[in-house]
mmCIF file of C-alpha atoms in Angstrom:
data_model
loop_
_atom_site.group_PDB
_atom_site.id
_atom_site.type_symbol
_atom_site.label_atom_id
_atom_site.label_comp_id
_atom_site.label_asym_id
_atom_site.label_seq_id
_atom_site.Cartn_x
_atom_site.Cartn_y
_atom_site.Cartn_z
ATOM 1 C CA MET A 1 86.489 65.976 95.961
ATOM 2 C CA SER A 2 85.146 66.929 92.249
ATOM 3 C CA THR A 3 82.409 66.885 91.307
ATOM 4 C CA LEU A 4 80.564 68.190 87.157
ATOM 5 C CA THR A 5 77.005 69.805 87.166
ATOM 6 C CA PRO A 6 74.963 68.615 83.715
ATOM 7 C CA THR A 7 74.387 70.699 81.315
ATOM 8 C CA PRO A 8 71.825 70.797 78.532
ATOM 9 C CA GLN A 9 73.496 69.041 74.934
ATOM 10 C CA ASP A 10 71.976 71.954 73.349
ATOM 11 C CA PRO A 11 72.771 75.001 75.117
ATOM 12 C CA GLY A 12 70.139 77.444 73.452
ATOM 13 C CA THR A 13 69.123 77.427 70.188
ATOM 14 C CA LEU A 14 71.919 80.714 69.497
ATOM 15 C CA SER A 15 73.798 80.696 66.169
ATOM 16 C CA ALA A 16 77.730 81.194 67.357
ATOM 17 C CA ARG A 17 78.231 84.763 66.566
ATOM 18 C CA ARG A 18 75.685 86.002 67.956
ATOM 19 C CA ALA A 19 76.426 83.519 71.398
ATOM 20 C CA VAL A 20 79.575 85.667 70.672
ATOM 21 C CA GLY A 21 78.972 88.386 70.717
ATOM 22 C CA LEU A 22 76.068 88.914 73.535
ATOM 23 C CA VAL A 23 79.573 87.313 75.348
ATOM 24 C CA THR A 24 81.836 90.213 74.589
ATOM 25 C CA ARG A 25 78.766 93.226 74.673
ATOM 26 C CA ARG A 26 78.540 91.343 78.339
ATOM 27 C CA GLU A 27 81.922 92.117 78.670
ATOM 28 C CA ILE A 28 82.535 95.204 77.250
ATOM 29 C CA ASN A 29 80.064 97.445 79.359
ATOM 30 C CA SER A 30 80.124 94.979 82.529
ATOM 31 C CA ARG A 31 84.177 95.861 82.125
ATOM 32 C CA MET A 32 84.950 99.128 80.453
ATOM 33 C CA ARG A 33 80.815 101.376 82.343
ATOM 34 C CA ASN A 34 82.625 99.689 85.722
ATOM 35 C CA LYS A 35 83.776 102.671 87.887
ATOM 36 C CA SER A 36 87.411 100.862 88.579
ATOM 37 C CA PHE A 37 88.370 101.408 84.466
ATOM 38 C CA VAL A 38 87.252 104.911 83.884
ATOM 39 C CA LEU A 39 89.394 106.079 87.192
ATOM 40 C CA SER A 40 92.365 104.063 86.476
ATOM 41 C CA THR A 41 92.239 105.389 82.376
ATOM 42 C CA LEU A 42 92.298 109.280 83.593
ATOM 43 C CA GLY A 43 94.874 108.049 86.222
ATOM 44 C CA LEU A 44 96.926 106.490 83.692
ATOM 45 C CA LEU A 45 96.220 109.546 81.836
ATOM 46 C CA LEU A 46 97.153 112.067 83.589
ATOM 47 C CA ALA A 47 100.747 110.566 85.538
ATOM 48 C CA VAL A 48 101.386 111.411 81.617
ATOM 49 C CA GLY A 49 100.309 114.507 82.272
ATOM 50 C CA VAL A 50 102.236 115.667 84.934
ATOM 51 C CA TYR A 51 105.480 113.688 84.213
ATOM 52 C CA ALA A 52 104.929 116.324 80.139
ATOM 53 C CA VAL A 53 104.442 119.283 83.054
ATOM 54 C CA VAL A 54 107.965 118.088 84.770
ATOM 55 C CA ILE A 55 109.517 117.163 81.317
ATOM 56 C CA LEU A 56 108.367 121.087 79.987
ATOM 57 C CA LEU A 57 109.251 122.418 83.435
ATOM 58 C CA ALA A 58 112.806 121.055 84.302
ATOM 59 C CA LYS A 59 113.890 122.799 80.841
ATOM 60 C CA ASP A 60 116.415 125.582 81.520
ATOM 61 C CA GLY A 61 117.685 128.008 79.220
ATOM 62 C CA PRO A 62 120.913 128.340 78.526
ATOM 63 C CA ALA A 63 123.252 128.494 81.666
ATOM 64 C CA GLU A 64 124.334 132.893 81.710
ATOM 65 C CA VAL A 65 128.074 132.895 81.678
ATOM 66 C CA GLY A 66 128.667 136.369 82.761
ATOM 67 C CA VAL A 67 132.521 137.609 80.625
ATOM 68 C CA GLU A 68 134.243 140.641 81.390
ATOM 69 C CA ARG A 69 135.001 143.506 79.855
ATOM 70 C CA GLU A 70 139.418 142.926 79.953
ATOM 71 C CA VAL A 71 138.284 139.972 78.099
ATOM 72 C CA SER A 72 135.234 140.339 75.672
ATOM 73 C CA ALA A 73 137.143 139.866 72.826
ATOM 74 C CA MET A 74 137.028 135.857 73.504
ATOM 75 C CA ARG A 75 133.334 136.173 73.925
ATOM 76 C CA PRO A 76 133.470 134.935 69.936
ATOM 77 C CA VAL A 77 135.355 132.665 69.975
ATOM 78 C CA LEU A 78 133.105 130.724 73.469
ATOM 79 C CA THR A 79 130.754 131.009 71.984
ATOM 80 C CA ALA A 80 131.688 128.690 68.323
ATOM 81 C CA VAL A 81 133.085 126.671 71.051
ATOM 82 C CA ALA A 82 130.785 125.869 72.711
ATOM 83 C CA GLU A 83 129.066 125.513 69.519
ATOM 84 C CA GLY A 84 132.075 123.012 68.038
ATOM 85 C CA THR A 85 130.889 120.842 70.717
ATOM 86 C CA GLY A 86 127.783 120.512 70.923
ATOM 87 C CA GLY A 87 125.914 123.151 73.363
ATOM 88 C CA THR A 88 124.642 125.558 71.503
ATOM 89 C CA ALA A 89 122.213 125.304 74.080
ATOM 90 C CA ASP A 90 124.276 125.020 77.109
ATOM 91 C CA PHE A 91 126.334 128.630 77.484
ATOM 92 C CA GLU A 92 125.223 131.733 76.666
ATOM 93 C CA PHE A 93 128.280 134.330 76.927
ATOM 94 C CA VAL A 94 127.446 137.730 78.231
ATOM 95 C CA THR A 95 129.663 140.949 78.509
ATOM 96 C CA VAL A 96 129.415 141.936 82.481
ATOM 97 C CA ASP A 97 131.995 144.814 84.796
ATOM 98 C CA ALA A 98 134.578 143.320 86.356
ATOM 99 C CA ASP A 99 132.877 144.816 89.806
ATOM 100 C CA ARG A 100 129.233 143.863 89.159
ATOM 101 C CA GLY A 101 130.453 140.585 87.440
ATOM 102 C CA GLU A 102 130.461 138.414 91.491
ATOM 103 C CA ARG A 103 127.756 139.787 92.711
ATOM 104 C CA LEU A 104 125.064 138.519 89.644
ATOM 105 C CA LEU A 105 126.958 135.149 90.479
ATOM 106 C CA ARG A 106 126.394 135.137 94.763
ATOM 107 C CA ASP A 107 122.367 136.760 92.963
ATOM 108 C CA GLY A 108 122.100 132.578 91.305
ATOM 109 C CA GLU A 109 122.126 135.615 87.851
ATOM 110 C CA LEU A 110 124.970 133.769 86.640
ATOM 111 C CA SER A 111 126.778 130.855 87.199
ATOM 112 C CA ALA A 112 130.293 131.044 85.966
ATOM 113 C CA VAL A 113 132.331 133.605 85.368
ATOM 114 C CA ILE A 114 135.580 134.367 82.979
ATOM 115 C CA GLY A 115 137.816 137.243 83.999
ATOM 116 C CA GLY A 116 141.529 137.825 83.870
ATOM 117 C CA GLU A 117 143.793 138.251 86.322
ATOM 118 C CA ASP A 118 147.694 138.151 85.801
ATOM 119 C CA GLY A 119 147.280 137.964 82.811
ATOM 120 C CA ARG A 120 145.416 134.283 82.665
ATOM 121 C CA LEU A 121 142.189 133.620 82.161
ATOM 122 C CA THR A 122 139.999 132.594 85.494
ATOM 123 C CA LEU A 123 136.634 131.110 86.388
ATOM 124 C CA ARG A 124 135.129 132.271 89.038
ATOM 125 C CA VAL A 125 131.927 130.157 90.530
ATOM 126 C CA GLU A 126 129.820 129.763 93.312
ATOM 127 C CA ARG A 127 130.854 126.137 94.632
ATOM 128 C CA GLU A 128 132.040 124.009 91.644
ATOM 129 C CA ALA A 129 132.342 124.300 88.075
ATOM 130 C CA ASP A 130 130.593 122.701 85.431
ATOM 131 C CA GLU A 131 132.058 119.995 83.377
ATOM 132 C CA ASN A 132 130.839 121.073 80.450
ATOM 133 C CA LEU A 133 132.032 124.239 80.775
ATOM 134 C CA LEU A 134 135.431 124.043 82.347
ATOM 135 C CA ALA A 135 135.857 122.395 79.080
ATOM 136 C CA VAL A 136 134.523 124.951 76.474
ATOM 137 C CA VAL A 137 137.188 128.022 78.577
ATOM 138 C CA ARG A 138 140.429 124.902 78.411
ATOM 139 C CA ALA A 139 139.517 124.357 74.710
ATOM 140 C CA THR A 140 139.300 128.346 74.050
ATOM 141 C CA VAL A 141 142.955 128.632 76.110
ATOM 142 C CA ALA A 142 144.195 126.258 73.747
ATOM 143 C CA GLU A 143 142.858 126.879 70.294
ATOM 144 C CA GLU A 144 144.097 131.303 71.499
ATOM 145 C CA ARG A 145 147.347 130.257 72.262
ATOM 146 C CA THR A 146 147.274 128.245 69.569
ATOM 147 C CA THR A 147 146.884 131.125 67.516
ATOM 148 C CA GLN A 148 148.619 133.712 68.729
ATOM 149 C CA GLU A 149 151.517 131.049 69.023
ATOM 150 C CA LEU A 150 151.048 130.451 64.763
ATOM 151 C CA GLU A 151 151.148 134.430 64.221
ATOM 152 C CA ARG A 152 154.745 134.575 65.721
ATOM 153 C CA ALA A 153 155.875 132.424 63.563
ATOM 154 C CA GLY A 154 154.376 133.515 60.649
ATOM 155 C CA VAL A 155 152.150 131.512 59.889
ATOM 156 C CA ASP A 156 148.896 132.733 58.946
ATOM 157 C CA PRO A 157 145.993 130.425 61.711
ATOM 158 C CA VAL A 158 143.421 130.729 60.025
ATOM 159 C CA GLU A 159 144.803 129.249 56.948
ATOM 160 C CA PHE A 160 146.409 125.967 59.405
ATOM 161 C CA LYS A 161 143.210 126.162 60.836
ATOM 162 C CA GLU A 162 141.340 125.214 56.609
ATOM 163 C CA ARG A 163 144.315 123.159 57.053
ATOM 164 C CA VAL A 164 143.494 121.623 59.418
ATOM 165 C CA ALA A 165 139.568 120.358 59.678
ATOM 166 C CA SER A 166 140.425 119.293 56.850
ATOM 167 C CA SER A 167 142.304 115.871 58.013
ATOM 168 C CA THR A 168 139.675 115.308 60.136
ATOM 169 C CA VAL A 169 138.405 111.542 60.267
ATOM 170 C CA ARG A 170 134.930 111.423 58.683
ATOM 171 C CA VAL A 171 132.503 108.332 60.827
ATOM 172 C CA ARG A 172 130.269 105.865 58.360
ATOM 173 C CA ALA A 173 128.238 103.415 60.276
ATOM 174 C CA LEU A 174 126.418 100.387 58.037
ATOM 175 C CA GLU A 175 123.446 100.613 60.303
ATOM 176 C CA PRO A 176 123.488 103.796 61.440
ATOM 177 C CA SER A 177 120.898 104.654 64.322
ATOM 178 C CA GLU A 178 118.141 106.849 64.241
ATOM 179 C CA HIS A 179 118.039 106.921 67.912
ATOM 180 C CA SER A 180 120.546 107.808 71.223
ATOM 181 C CA ALA A 181 121.596 105.049 73.386
ATOM 182 C CA ALA A 182 118.942 107.395 75.787
ATOM 183 C CA GLU A 183 116.681 107.286 73.071
ATOM 184 C CA GLN A 184 117.048 103.759 72.607
ATOM 185 C CA PHE A 185 116.399 102.259 76.281
ATOM 186 C CA ALA A 186 113.404 104.765 76.967
ATOM 187 C CA LEU A 187 112.209 102.876 73.728
ATOM 188 C CA ILE A 188 112.864 99.524 74.645
ATOM 189 C CA VAL A 189 111.492 100.069 77.942
ATOM 190 C CA SER A 190 108.348 102.055 77.478
ATOM 191 C CA SER A 191 106.628 99.589 74.776
ATOM 192 C CA THR A 192 108.411 96.662 76.028
ATOM 193 C CA GLY A 193 106.601 98.084 79.752
ATOM 194 C CA LEU A 194 104.089 98.681 78.456
ATOM 195 C CA LEU A 195 102.598 95.722 76.590
ATOM 196 C CA TYR A 196 103.439 93.666 79.706
ATOM 197 C CA PHE A 197 102.049 95.741 81.984
ATOM 198 C CA PHE A 198 98.400 95.485 79.877
ATOM 199 C CA PHE A 199 98.715 91.526 79.918
ATOM 200 C CA VAL A 200 99.881 91.212 82.515
ATOM 201 C CA PHE A 201 96.352 92.869 83.880
ATOM 202 C CA TYR A 202 94.401 92.538 81.787
ATOM 203 C CA GLY A 203 94.758 89.039 82.389
ATOM 204 C CA ILE A 204 94.610 88.531 85.961
ATOM 205 C CA THR A 205 91.848 90.117 85.561
ATOM 206 C CA LEU A 206 90.226 87.507 83.238
ATOM 207 C CA ALA A 207 91.699 84.637 85.532
ATOM 208 C CA GLN A 208 90.090 86.776 87.864
ATOM 209 C CA GLY A 209 86.902 86.957 86.588
ATOM 210 C CA VAL A 210 86.835 82.814 85.242
ATOM 211 C CA VAL A 211 87.624 82.268 88.233
ATOM 212 C CA GLU A 212 84.702 84.473 90.768
ATOM 213 C CA GLU A 213 81.930 82.443 87.805
ATOM 214 C CA LYS A 214 82.816 79.445 89.085
ATOM 215 C CA SER A 215 82.728 80.661 92.670
ATOM 216 C CA SER A 216 79.480 81.896 92.181
ATOM 217 C CA ARG A 217 77.945 79.184 90.070
ATOM 218 C CA VAL A 218 77.205 82.363 87.540
ATOM 219 C CA VAL A 219 78.793 80.001 84.586
ATOM 220 C CA GLU A 220 76.407 77.239 84.838
ATOM 221 C CA LEU A 221 73.516 79.381 83.716
ATOM 222 C CA LEU A 222 75.451 81.308 82.368
ATOM 223 C CA LEU A 223 76.521 78.194 79.781
ATOM 224 C CA SER A 224 72.301 76.424 79.835
ATOM 225 C CA THR A 225 72.441 79.340 76.945
ATOM 226 C CA VAL A 226 76.269 79.622 75.119
ATOM 227 C CA ARG A 227 78.678 76.423 74.405
ATOM 228 C CA PRO A 228 81.464 76.559 76.577
ATOM 229 C CA TRP A 229 83.883 78.136 73.410
ATOM 230 C CA GLN A 230 81.629 80.851 72.442
ATOM 231 C CA LEU A 231 82.118 81.419 76.974
ATOM 232 C CA LEU A 232 86.308 81.625 76.438
ATOM 233 C CA THR A 233 86.246 83.415 72.942
ATOM 234 C CA GLY A 234 83.543 86.539 73.901
ATOM 235 C CA LYS A 235 85.101 87.087 77.202
ATOM 236 C CA LEU A 236 89.030 87.186 75.578
ATOM 237 C CA ILE A 237 87.092 89.325 72.827
ATOM 238 C CA GLY A 238 85.300 91.112 75.765
ATOM 239 C CA VAL A 239 88.347 91.753 77.698
ATOM 240 C CA ALA A 240 90.542 93.014 74.406
ATOM 241 C CA VAL A 241 88.155 95.575 73.402
ATOM 242 C CA ALA A 242 88.569 97.077 76.839
ATOM 243 C CA GLY A 243 92.348 96.847 77.085
ATOM 244 C CA LEU A 244 93.125 97.828 73.502
ATOM 245 C CA THR A 245 91.219 101.137 74.567
ATOM 246 C CA GLN A 246 93.095 101.690 77.325
ATOM 247 C CA LEU A 247 95.918 101.145 75.286
ATOM 248 C CA VAL A 248 94.881 103.582 72.607
ATOM 249 C CA LEU A 249 94.326 106.845 75.100
ATOM 250 C CA LEU A 250 97.767 105.725 77.293
ATOM 251 C CA GLY A 251 99.969 105.149 74.071
ATOM 252 C CA GLY A 252 98.821 108.194 72.274
ATOM 253 C CA ALA A 253 98.846 110.566 75.081
ATOM 254 C CA ALA A 254 102.242 108.694 75.108
ATOM 255 C CA VAL A 255 103.125 110.024 71.971
ATOM 256 C CA ALA A 256 102.052 113.529 71.794
ATOM 257 C CA LEU A 257 104.049 114.242 75.540
ATOM 258 C CA ALA A 258 107.242 112.703 72.983
ATOM 259 C CA GLN A 259 106.283 115.018 69.523
ATOM 260 C CA GLY A 260 105.296 117.684 72.540
ATOM 261 C CA THR A 261 108.369 118.194 74.766
ATOM 262 C CA GLY A 262 110.738 116.900 72.681
ATOM 263 C CA ALA A 263 112.083 113.459 74.388
ATOM 264 C CA LEU A 264 112.024 110.702 72.527
ATOM 265 C CA THR A 265 112.574 110.387 69.208
ATOM 266 C CA LEU A 266 109.273 108.630 67.142
ATOM 267 C CA PRO A 267 109.149 106.577 64.119
ATOM 268 C CA ALA A 268 107.920 108.830 60.835
ATOM 269 C CA ALA A 269 105.346 106.399 59.945
ATOM 270 C CA VAL A 270 103.476 106.870 63.960
ATOM 271 C CA GLY A 271 100.414 105.884 63.156
ATOM 272 C CA GLY A 272 101.738 103.013 60.603
ATOM 273 C CA THR A 273 103.672 101.852 64.854
ATOM 274 C CA LEU A 274 100.781 102.885 67.097
ATOM 275 C CA LEU A 275 98.727 100.542 64.245
ATOM 276 C CA THR A 276 101.064 97.159 64.664
ATOM 277 C CA LEU A 277 101.452 98.158 68.165
ATOM 278 C CA GLY A 278 97.631 96.943 68.472
ATOM 279 C CA VAL A 279 97.775 94.287 66.100
ATOM 280 C CA TRP A 280 100.481 93.420 68.400
ATOM 281 C CA PHE A 281 98.344 93.913 71.656
ATOM 282 C CA LEU A 282 95.979 91.753 70.466
ATOM 283 C CA LEU A 283 97.547 89.042 69.165
ATOM 284 C CA GLY A 284 100.090 88.503 72.306
ATOM 285 C CA PHE A 285 97.005 89.423 75.151
ATOM 286 C CA PHE A 286 94.901 86.951 72.845
ATOM 287 C CA LEU A 287 97.807 83.910 73.625
ATOM 288 C CA PHE A 288 98.325 84.957 77.102
ATOM 289 C CA ALA A 289 94.565 84.807 77.738
ATOM 290 C CA ALA A 290 93.807 82.422 76.896
ATOM 291 C CA MET A 291 96.341 80.226 78.344
ATOM 292 C CA LEU A 292 94.665 82.006 81.247
ATOM 293 C CA ALA A 293 92.000 81.619 81.228
ATOM 294 C CA ALA A 294 92.642 78.033 80.792
ATOM 295 C CA ALA A 295 94.566 77.737 83.777
ATOM 296 C CA ALA A 296 91.348 79.150 85.379
ATOM 297 C CA ALA A 297 88.936 77.336 84.891
ATOM 298 C CA ARG A 298 91.370 74.448 87.473
ATOM 299 C CA VAL A 299 91.142 75.939 90.095
ATOM 300 C CA SER A 300 87.413 77.429 91.712
ATOM 301 C CA ARG A 301 89.297 79.388 94.763
ATOM 302 C CA GLN A 302 91.028 83.547 93.902
ATOM 303 C CA GLU A 303 92.816 81.502 96.998
ATOM 304 C CA ASP A 304 94.080 78.743 94.527
ATOM 305 C CA LEU A 305 94.668 81.147 91.454
ATOM 306 C CA GLN A 306 98.227 81.856 92.257
ATOM 307 C CA GLY A 307 99.218 78.296 92.182
ATOM 308 C CA VAL A 308 97.147 77.900 88.256
ATOM 309 C CA VAL A 309 98.743 80.611 86.624
ATOM 310 C CA GLN A 310 102.576 81.179 87.899
ATOM 311 C CA PRO A 311 103.586 79.970 84.462
ATOM 312 C CA VAL A 312 102.070 81.547 82.344
ATOM 313 C CA MET A 313 103.642 84.427 84.094
ATOM 314 C CA LEU A 314 106.663 83.513 84.130
ATOM 315 C CA LEU A 315 105.965 83.822 80.382
ATOM 316 C CA ILE A 316 104.853 86.472 80.015
ATOM 317 C CA THR A 317 107.955 88.558 82.599
ATOM 318 C CA THR A 318 111.308 86.171 80.060
ATOM 319 C CA PRO A 319 110.295 88.600 76.675
ATOM 320 C CA PHE A 320 110.296 91.478 79.396
ATOM 321 C CA VAL A 321 113.939 91.106 81.278
ATOM 322 C CA LEU A 322 115.371 89.466 78.311
ATOM 323 C CA GLY A 323 113.991 93.053 75.824
ATOM 324 C CA ILE A 324 115.231 95.388 78.718
ATOM 325 C CA ALA A 325 118.910 92.980 79.083
ATOM 326 C CA LEU A 326 119.343 92.028 75.954
ATOM 327 C CA LEU A 327 117.916 95.029 73.533
ATOM 328 C CA SER A 328 119.611 97.850 75.169
ATOM 329 C CA LYS A 329 123.460 95.713 75.726
ATOM 330 C CA ASP A 330 122.754 95.082 72.059
ATOM 331 C CA ALA A 331 119.640 95.509 69.406
ATOM 332 C CA HIS A 332 122.237 94.289 67.385
ATOM 333 C CA ASP A 333 122.462 90.842 68.068
ATOM 334 C CA PRO A 334 121.540 88.176 66.204
ATOM 335 C CA VAL A 335 120.065 85.791 69.569
ATOM 336 C CA ILE A 336 117.692 88.901 70.001
ATOM 337 C CA GLU A 337 116.686 89.221 66.594
ATOM 338 C CA TRP A 338 115.909 85.316 66.147
ATOM 339 C CA LEU A 339 113.944 85.336 69.812
ATOM 340 C CA SER A 340 111.653 88.258 68.207
ATOM 341 C CA LEU A 341 110.026 86.397 66.466
ATOM 342 C CA VAL A 342 109.172 83.374 68.225
ATOM 343 C CA PRO A 343 105.845 83.284 69.671
ATOM 344 C CA PRO A 344 105.392 84.463 72.778
ATOM 345 C CA LEU A 345 108.513 86.111 73.077
ATOM 346 C CA SER A 346 106.866 87.996 70.001
ATOM 347 C CA PRO A 347 104.792 90.343 71.451
ATOM 348 C CA ILE A 348 107.290 91.768 73.361
ATOM 349 C CA LEU A 349 110.002 91.549 71.650
ATOM 350 C CA MET A 350 109.265 92.381 68.067
ATOM 351 C CA PRO A 351 107.251 95.882 68.465
ATOM 352 C CA ALA A 352 109.934 96.913 70.346
ATOM 353 C CA ARG A 353 112.428 95.818 67.402
ATOM 354 C CA MET A 354 110.137 97.002 65.264
ATOM 355 C CA LEU A 355 109.263 101.241 67.539
ATOM 356 C CA LEU A 356 114.131 101.081 66.721
ATOM 357 C CA GLY A 357 113.901 100.846 63.142
ATOM 358 C CA ILE A 358 115.499 97.549 63.815
ATOM 359 C CA ALA A 359 113.299 94.993 62.389
ATOM 360 C CA PRO A 360 113.719 93.630 58.373
ATOM 361 C CA VAL A 361 109.533 94.063 57.308
ATOM 362 C CA TRP A 362 110.667 89.845 56.509
ATOM 363 C CA GLN A 363 110.727 89.251 60.121
ATOM 364 C CA ILE A 364 108.162 91.208 60.656
ATOM 365 C CA ALA A 365 105.405 89.260 58.384
ATOM 366 C CA LEU A 366 107.006 85.926 59.749
ATOM 367 C CA SER A 367 106.819 86.369 63.483
ATOM 368 C CA LEU A 368 103.360 87.454 62.624
ATOM 369 C CA LEU A 369 102.913 84.440 60.952
ATOM 370 C CA LEU A 370 104.013 82.165 63.306
ATOM 371 C CA ALA A 371 102.275 84.858 65.888
ATOM 372 C CA VAL A 372 99.069 83.689 64.697
ATOM 373 C CA ALA A 373 99.888 80.511 64.046
ATOM 374 C CA ALA A 374 100.099 79.387 67.672
ATOM 375 C CA LEU A 375 97.191 80.936 68.981
ATOM 376 C CA ALA A 376 95.657 79.016 66.493
ATOM 377 C CA GLY A 377 96.502 76.145 67.932
ATOM 378 C CA MET A 378 96.599 77.652 71.544
ATOM 379 C CA THR A 379 93.445 78.940 71.666
ATOM 380 C CA ARG A 380 92.187 75.561 70.654
ATOM 381 C CA ILE A 381 93.715 73.755 73.805
ATOM 382 C CA ALA A 382 92.703 77.088 75.496
ATOM 383 C CA GLY A 383 89.623 75.996 74.275
ATOM 384 C CA ARG A 384 89.394 72.220 75.601
ATOM 385 C CA MET A 385 91.294 72.339 79.269
ATOM 386 C CA TYR A 386 88.591 75.183 79.948
ATOM 387 C CA ALA A 387 85.814 73.296 78.978
ATOM 388 C CA ASN A 388 87.137 70.207 80.620
ATOM 389 C CA SER A 389 87.299 72.278 84.004
ATOM 390 C CA VAL A 390 84.815 75.379 84.425
ATOM 391 C CA LEU A 391 81.590 73.457 85.538
ATOM 392 C CA ARG A 392 83.748 71.215 87.698
ATOM 393 C CA SER A 393 84.406 72.295 91.518
ATOM 394 C CA GLY A 394 86.119 71.315 94.228
ATOM 395 C CA SER A 395 89.274 70.681 94.322
ATOM 396 C CA ARG A 396 92.567 71.772 91.562
ATOM 397 C CA VAL A 397 91.362 69.357 88.100
ATOM 398 C CA PRO A 398 94.133 68.002 86.910
ATOM 399 C CA LEU A 399 96.656 68.521 84.150
ATOM 400 C CA ALA A 400 95.829 65.576 82.277
ATOM 401 C CA GLU A 401 91.624 64.972 82.676
ATOM 402 C CA ALA A 402 92.220 69.202 81.803
ATOM 403 C CA LEU A 403 93.834 68.242 78.341
ATOM 404 C CA ARG A 404 91.164 64.560 77.783
ATOM 405 C CA LEU A 405 89.767 64.692 74.642
ATOM 406 C CA ARG A 406 86.123 64.254 74.999
#
């Protein structure tokens, strides 16, 4: 049977600002000085550092390909063809003696050897040929044969190539992408995944704290000094500061990793992008965390927490799944554009579109306005639910009673 613990009508003489400030400082100190916070932050930064080392070690130099002296005249053509196919950093062609090339190939110092047998070009490899190298060699052979046939027919090969080159098709995109498909996918996963992780982790941390204070009856002592809405506001701000601190540290490390290794092409104004992501984190966190705290106030045991926060968790998970599925398929799809405007989807979807550089300014501004409006309405509802439920112990507080006006 639920019981309502009475509290004084006027909980202390503190002003609202001072009361919220005291609760905020209490939350910041208890969380950021916690050993788990320090260790988790160091662990995340260490993971980014290890990933950076792996990327740097995985970057090999150009693969050396031996060209026997009998066909060494083809080296310039091989190099030109490789550069023309975008393989400037993939292969380096070096001249070797025929009797030494196979030994270097077996020792692993050469990835392949190009030679001539019976008047035909031969590509010798240890096990199987690299498809890119094979394409370069085949294109070189075709170009050499074409040159020979043109000279035999009395046509100038250089003039012929110039005429062919002038007939190529130029591609003009109405909305050219600044990133490759792989880069787009990496940006989508990293931005949506990072925000999703922090929303879930710190939202659940806040919800667990609400239940812990309620079950230990600490909340009764706190509410003898501050009002329920002041306590909830202070807790939200305190946990948000802790989460934002960790997000900024991790985001800064990720940016340094991307720029240092060249793994991703980031927006030119990366500082402004990080600032905007911080704003979206705060809006999304306050929106989701307020709902989680209000839901958590309805129960008195940690075992019952999962049942009341499940609907909120679904609201957080949905934009994360949609972001990966829809943005990866077609980032310009009108469906994802409109979904990114609507809270609670916008705090995860809009930052991803901003990182990709495909979100117009008017859409960003509109989504921010709608998110702020949704946050204002949700905090009022969450504050009412929290105030109606946090002092009731025993069984779960029915949703209708939690929402009841007093």
